[in-house]
Tab-separated table of N, CA and C in Angstrom:
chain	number	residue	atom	x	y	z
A	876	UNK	N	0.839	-1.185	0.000
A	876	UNK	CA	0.000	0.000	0.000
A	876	UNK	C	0.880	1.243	0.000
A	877	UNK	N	0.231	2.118	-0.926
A	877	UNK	CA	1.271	3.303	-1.088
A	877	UNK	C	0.773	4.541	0.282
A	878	UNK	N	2.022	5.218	0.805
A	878	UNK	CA	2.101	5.562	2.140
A	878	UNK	C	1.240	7.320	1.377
A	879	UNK	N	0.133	7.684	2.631
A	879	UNK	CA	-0.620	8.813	2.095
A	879	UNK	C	-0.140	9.795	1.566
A	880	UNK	N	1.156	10.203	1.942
A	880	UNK	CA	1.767	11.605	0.902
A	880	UNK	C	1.786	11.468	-0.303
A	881	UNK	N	2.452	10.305	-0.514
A	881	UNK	CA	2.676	9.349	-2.293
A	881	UNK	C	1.531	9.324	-2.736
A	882	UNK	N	0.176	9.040	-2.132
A	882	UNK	CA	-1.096	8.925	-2.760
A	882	UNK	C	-1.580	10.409	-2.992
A	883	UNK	N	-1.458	11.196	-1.935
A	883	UNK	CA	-1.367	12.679	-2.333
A	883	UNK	C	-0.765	13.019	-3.310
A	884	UNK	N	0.226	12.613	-3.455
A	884	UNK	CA	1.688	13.574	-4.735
A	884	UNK	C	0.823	12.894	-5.859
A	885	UNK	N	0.988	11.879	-6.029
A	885	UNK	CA	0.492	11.146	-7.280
A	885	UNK	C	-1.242	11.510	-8.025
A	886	UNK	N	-2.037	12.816	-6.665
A	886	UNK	CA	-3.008	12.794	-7.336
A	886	UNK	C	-2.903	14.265	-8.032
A	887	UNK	N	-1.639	14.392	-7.744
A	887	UNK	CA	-1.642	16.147	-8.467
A	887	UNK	C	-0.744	15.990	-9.951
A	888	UNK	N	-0.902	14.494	-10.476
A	888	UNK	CA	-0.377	14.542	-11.691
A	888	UNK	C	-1.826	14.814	-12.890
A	889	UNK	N	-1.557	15.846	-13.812
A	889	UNK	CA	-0.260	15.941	-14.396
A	889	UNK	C	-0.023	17.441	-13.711
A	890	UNK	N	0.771	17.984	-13.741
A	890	UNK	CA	1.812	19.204	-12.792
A	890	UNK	C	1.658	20.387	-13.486
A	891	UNK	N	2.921	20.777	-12.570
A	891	UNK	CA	2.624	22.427	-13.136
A	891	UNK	C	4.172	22.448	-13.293
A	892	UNK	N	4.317	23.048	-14.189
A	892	UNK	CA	6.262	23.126	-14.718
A	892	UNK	C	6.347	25.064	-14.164
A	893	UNK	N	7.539	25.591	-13.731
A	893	UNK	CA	8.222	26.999	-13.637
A	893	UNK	C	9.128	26.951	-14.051
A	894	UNK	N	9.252	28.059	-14.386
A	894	UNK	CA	10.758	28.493	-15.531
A	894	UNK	C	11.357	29.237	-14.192
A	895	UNK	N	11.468	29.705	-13.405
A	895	UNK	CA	12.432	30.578	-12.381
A	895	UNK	C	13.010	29.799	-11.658
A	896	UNK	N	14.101	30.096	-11.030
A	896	UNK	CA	14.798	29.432	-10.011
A	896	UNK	C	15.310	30.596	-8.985
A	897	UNK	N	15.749	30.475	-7.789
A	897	UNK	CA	16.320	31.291	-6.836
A	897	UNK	C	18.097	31.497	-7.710
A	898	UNK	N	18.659	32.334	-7.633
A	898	UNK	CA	19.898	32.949	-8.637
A	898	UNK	C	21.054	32.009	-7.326
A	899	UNK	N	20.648	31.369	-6.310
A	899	UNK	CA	21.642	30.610	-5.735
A	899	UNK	C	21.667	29.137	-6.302
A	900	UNK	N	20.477	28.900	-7.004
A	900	UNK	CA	20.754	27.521	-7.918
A	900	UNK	C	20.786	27.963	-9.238
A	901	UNK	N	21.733	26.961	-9.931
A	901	UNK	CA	21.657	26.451	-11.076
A	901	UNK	C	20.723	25.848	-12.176
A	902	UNK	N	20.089	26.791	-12.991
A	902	UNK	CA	18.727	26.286	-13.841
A	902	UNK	C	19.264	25.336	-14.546
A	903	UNK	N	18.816	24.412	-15.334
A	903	UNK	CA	18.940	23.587	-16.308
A	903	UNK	C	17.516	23.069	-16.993
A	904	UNK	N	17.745	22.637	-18.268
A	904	UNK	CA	16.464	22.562	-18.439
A	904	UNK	C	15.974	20.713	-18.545
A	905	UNK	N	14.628	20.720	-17.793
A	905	UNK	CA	14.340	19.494	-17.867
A	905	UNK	C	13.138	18.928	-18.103
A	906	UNK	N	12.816	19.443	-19.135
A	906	UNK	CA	11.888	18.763	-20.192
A	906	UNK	C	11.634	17.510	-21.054
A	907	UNK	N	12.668	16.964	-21.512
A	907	UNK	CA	13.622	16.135	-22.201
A	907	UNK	C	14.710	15.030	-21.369
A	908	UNK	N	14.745	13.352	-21.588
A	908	UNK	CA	16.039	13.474	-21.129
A	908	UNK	C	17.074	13.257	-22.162
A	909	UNK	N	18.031	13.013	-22.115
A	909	UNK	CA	19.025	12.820	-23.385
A	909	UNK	C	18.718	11.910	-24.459
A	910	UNK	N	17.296	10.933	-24.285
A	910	UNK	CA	16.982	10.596	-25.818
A	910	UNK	C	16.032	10.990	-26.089
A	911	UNK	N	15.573	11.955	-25.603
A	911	UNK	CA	14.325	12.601	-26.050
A	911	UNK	C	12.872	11.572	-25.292
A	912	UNK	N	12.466	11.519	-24.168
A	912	UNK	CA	11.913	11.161	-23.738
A	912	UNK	C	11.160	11.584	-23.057
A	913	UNK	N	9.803	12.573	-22.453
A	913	UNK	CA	9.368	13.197	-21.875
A	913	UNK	C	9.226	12.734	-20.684
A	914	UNK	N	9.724	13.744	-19.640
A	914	UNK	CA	9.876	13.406	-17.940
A	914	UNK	C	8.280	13.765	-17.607
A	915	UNK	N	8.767	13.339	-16.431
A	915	UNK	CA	7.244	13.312	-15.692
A	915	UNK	C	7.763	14.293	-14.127
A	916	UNK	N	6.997	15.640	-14.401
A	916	UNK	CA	7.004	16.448	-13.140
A	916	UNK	C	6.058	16.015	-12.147
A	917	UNK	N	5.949	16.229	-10.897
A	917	UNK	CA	4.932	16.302	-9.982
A	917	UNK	C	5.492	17.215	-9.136
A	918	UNK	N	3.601	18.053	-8.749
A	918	UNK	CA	3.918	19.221	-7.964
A	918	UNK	C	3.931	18.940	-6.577
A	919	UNK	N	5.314	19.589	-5.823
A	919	UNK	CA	5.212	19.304	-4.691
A	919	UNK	C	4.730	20.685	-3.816
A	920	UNK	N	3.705	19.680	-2.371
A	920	UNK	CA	3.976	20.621	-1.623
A	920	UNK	C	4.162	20.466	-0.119
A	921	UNK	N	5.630	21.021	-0.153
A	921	UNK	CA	6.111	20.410	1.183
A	921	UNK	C	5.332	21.009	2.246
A	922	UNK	N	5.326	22.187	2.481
A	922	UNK	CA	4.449	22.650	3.571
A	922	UNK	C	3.078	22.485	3.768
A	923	UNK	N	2.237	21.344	3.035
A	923	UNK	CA	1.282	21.307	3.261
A	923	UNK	C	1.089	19.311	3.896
A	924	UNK	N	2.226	18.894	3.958
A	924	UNK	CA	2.887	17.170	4.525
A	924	UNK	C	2.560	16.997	5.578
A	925	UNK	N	1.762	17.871	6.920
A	925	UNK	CA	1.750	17.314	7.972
A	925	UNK	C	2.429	18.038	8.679
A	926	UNK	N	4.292	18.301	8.226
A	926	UNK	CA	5.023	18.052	9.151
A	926	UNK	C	5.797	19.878	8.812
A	927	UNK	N	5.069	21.268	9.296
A	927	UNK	CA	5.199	22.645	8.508
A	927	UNK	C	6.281	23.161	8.925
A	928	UNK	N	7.581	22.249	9.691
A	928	UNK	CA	8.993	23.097	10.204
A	928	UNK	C	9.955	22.072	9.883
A	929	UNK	N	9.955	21.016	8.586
A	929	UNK	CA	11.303	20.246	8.404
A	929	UNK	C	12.429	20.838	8.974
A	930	UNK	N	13.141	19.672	9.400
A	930	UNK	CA	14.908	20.959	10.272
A	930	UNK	C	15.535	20.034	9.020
A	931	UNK	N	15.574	19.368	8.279
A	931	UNK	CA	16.874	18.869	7.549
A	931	UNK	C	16.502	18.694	5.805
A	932	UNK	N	17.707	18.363	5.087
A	932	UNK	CA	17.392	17.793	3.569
A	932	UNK	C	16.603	16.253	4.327
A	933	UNK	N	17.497	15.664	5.072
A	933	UNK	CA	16.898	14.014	5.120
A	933	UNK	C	15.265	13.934	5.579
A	934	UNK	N	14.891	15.333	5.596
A	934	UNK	CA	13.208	15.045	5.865
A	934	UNK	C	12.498	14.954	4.984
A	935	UNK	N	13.111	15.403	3.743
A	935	UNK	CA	12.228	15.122	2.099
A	935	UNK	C	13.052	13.982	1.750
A	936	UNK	N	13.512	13.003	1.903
A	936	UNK	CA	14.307	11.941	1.673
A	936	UNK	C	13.080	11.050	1.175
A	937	UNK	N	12.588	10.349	1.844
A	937	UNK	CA	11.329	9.244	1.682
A	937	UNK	C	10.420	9.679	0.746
A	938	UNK	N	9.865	11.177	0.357
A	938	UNK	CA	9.294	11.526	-0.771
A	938	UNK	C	10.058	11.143	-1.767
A	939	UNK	N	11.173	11.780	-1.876
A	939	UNK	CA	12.347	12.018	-3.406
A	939	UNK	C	12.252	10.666	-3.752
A	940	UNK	N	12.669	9.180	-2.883
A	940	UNK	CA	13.127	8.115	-3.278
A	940	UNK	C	11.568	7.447	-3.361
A	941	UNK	N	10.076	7.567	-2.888
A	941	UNK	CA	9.353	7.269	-3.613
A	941	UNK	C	9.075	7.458	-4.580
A	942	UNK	N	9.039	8.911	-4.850
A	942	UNK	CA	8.353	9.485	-6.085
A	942	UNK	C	9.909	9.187	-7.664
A	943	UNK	N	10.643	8.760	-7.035
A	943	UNK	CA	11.790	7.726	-8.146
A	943	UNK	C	11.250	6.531	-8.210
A	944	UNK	N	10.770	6.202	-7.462
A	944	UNK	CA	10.623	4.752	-7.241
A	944	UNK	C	9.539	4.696	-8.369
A	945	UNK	N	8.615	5.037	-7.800
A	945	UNK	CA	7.520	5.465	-9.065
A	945	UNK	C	7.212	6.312	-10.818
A	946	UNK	N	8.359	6.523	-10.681
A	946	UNK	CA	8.660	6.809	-11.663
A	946	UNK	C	8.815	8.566	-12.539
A	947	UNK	N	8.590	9.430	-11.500
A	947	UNK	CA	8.733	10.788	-10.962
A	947	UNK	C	9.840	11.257	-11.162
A	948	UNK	N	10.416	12.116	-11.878
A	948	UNK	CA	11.515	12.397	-12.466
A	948	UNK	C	12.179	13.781	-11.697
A	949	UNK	N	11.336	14.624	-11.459
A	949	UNK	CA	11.297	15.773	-10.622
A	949	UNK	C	10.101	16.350	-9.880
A	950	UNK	N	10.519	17.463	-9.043
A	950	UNK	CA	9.419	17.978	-8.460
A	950	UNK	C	9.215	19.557	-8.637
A	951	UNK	N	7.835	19.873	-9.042
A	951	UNK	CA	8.238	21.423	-8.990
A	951	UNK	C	7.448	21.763	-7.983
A	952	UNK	N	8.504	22.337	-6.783
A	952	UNK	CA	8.040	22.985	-5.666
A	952	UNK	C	7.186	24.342	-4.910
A	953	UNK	N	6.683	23.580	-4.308
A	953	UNK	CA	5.221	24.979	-4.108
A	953	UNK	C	6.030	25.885	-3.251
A	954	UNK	N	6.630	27.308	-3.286
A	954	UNK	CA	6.795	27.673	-2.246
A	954	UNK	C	6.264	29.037	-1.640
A	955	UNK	N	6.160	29.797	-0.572
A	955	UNK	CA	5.786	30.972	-0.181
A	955	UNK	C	6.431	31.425	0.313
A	956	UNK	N	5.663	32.553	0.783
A	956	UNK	CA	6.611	33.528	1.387
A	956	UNK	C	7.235	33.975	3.111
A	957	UNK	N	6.633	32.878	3.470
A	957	UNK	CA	7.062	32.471	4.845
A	957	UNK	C	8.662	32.731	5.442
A	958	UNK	N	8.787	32.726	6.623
A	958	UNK	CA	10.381	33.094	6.918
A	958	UNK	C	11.007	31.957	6.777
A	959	UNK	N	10.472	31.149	6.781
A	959	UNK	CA	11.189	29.570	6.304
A	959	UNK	C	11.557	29.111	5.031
A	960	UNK	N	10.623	29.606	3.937
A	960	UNK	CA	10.627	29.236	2.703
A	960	UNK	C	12.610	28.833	2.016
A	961	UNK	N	13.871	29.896	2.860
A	961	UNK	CA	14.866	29.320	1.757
A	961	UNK	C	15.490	28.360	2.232
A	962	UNK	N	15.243	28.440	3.921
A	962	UNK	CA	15.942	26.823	4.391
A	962	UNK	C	15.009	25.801	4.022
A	963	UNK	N	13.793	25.873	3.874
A	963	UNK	CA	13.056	24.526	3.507
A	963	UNK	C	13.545	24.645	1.692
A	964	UNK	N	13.626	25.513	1.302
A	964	UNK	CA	13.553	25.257	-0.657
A	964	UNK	C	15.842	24.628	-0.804
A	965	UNK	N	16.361	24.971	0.521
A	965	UNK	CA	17.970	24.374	0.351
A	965	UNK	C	17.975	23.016	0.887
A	966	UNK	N	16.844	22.663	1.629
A	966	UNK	CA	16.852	21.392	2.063
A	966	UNK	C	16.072	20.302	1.090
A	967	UNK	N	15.147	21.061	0.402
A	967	UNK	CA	14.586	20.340	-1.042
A	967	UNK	C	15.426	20.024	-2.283
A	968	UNK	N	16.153	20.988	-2.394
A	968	UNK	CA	17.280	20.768	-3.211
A	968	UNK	C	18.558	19.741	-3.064
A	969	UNK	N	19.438	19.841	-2.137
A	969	UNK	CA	20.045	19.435	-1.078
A	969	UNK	C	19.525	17.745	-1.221
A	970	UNK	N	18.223	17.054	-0.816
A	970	UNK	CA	17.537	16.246	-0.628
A	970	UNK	C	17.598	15.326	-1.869
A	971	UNK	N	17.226	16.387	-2.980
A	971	UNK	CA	16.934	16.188	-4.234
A	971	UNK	C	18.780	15.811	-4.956
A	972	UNK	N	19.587	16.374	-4.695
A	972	UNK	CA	20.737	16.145	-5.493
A	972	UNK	C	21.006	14.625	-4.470
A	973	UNK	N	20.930	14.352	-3.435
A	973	UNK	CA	20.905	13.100	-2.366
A	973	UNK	C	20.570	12.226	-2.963
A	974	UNK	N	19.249	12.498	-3.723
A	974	UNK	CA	18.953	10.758	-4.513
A	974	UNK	C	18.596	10.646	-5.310
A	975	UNK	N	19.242	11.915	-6.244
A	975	UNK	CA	19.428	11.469	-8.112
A	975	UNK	C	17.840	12.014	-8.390
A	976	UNK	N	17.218	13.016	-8.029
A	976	UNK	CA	16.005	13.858	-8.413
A	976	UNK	C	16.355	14.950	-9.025
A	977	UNK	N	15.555	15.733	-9.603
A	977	UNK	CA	15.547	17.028	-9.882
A	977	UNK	C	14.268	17.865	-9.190
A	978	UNK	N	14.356	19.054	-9.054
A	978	UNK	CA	13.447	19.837	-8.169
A	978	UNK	C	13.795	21.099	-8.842
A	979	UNK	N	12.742	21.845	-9.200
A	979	UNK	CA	12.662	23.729	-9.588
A	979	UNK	C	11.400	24.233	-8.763
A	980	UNK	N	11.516	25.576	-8.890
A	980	UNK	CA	10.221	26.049	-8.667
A	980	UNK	C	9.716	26.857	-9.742
């Protein structure tokens, strides 16, 4: 049985793609992968998980490596304007380079 966030994430396919990034990451584009294969985004949203003060990257860990598991290529992240928003969007990232994901907002 798939664990309720995963059943959550999986019902917000198909996604929402953003072209911006924060100027402390690196854009790239990921539409495509190198044989021309169309990825599959899903929109994340971390602050709405239950859990609204993650302290680490390893707290989006179990999302990233489900939503691989399943076949989820990246995530494009919901974020606001909260005083938290750049340690939670460095720990999404962070998380995301951890287990071979991609993540934009």
């Amino acid at each position: 049985m798939l664990p309720g966030p995963l059943v959550a994430l999986l019902g917000h396919i198909p996604f929402i793609i953003a072209s911006s990034l924060p100027t402390e990451y690196t854009a790239m584009a990921i539409s495509d992968d190198n044989y021309g294969n169309k990825l599959v985004f899903c929109h994340f949203m971390a602050w709405h998980s239950g859990i609204p003060h993650w302290i680490g990257a390893s707290d989006y860990d179990d999302d990233m490596k489900r939503a691989k598991y399943v076949g989820i290529d990246a995530f494009a992240l919901n974020i606001g304007t909260d005083s938290y928003t750049d340690t939670q969007l460095g720990f999404a990232y962070q998380s995301a380079a951890n287990n071979g994901m991609k993540v934009f907002i």
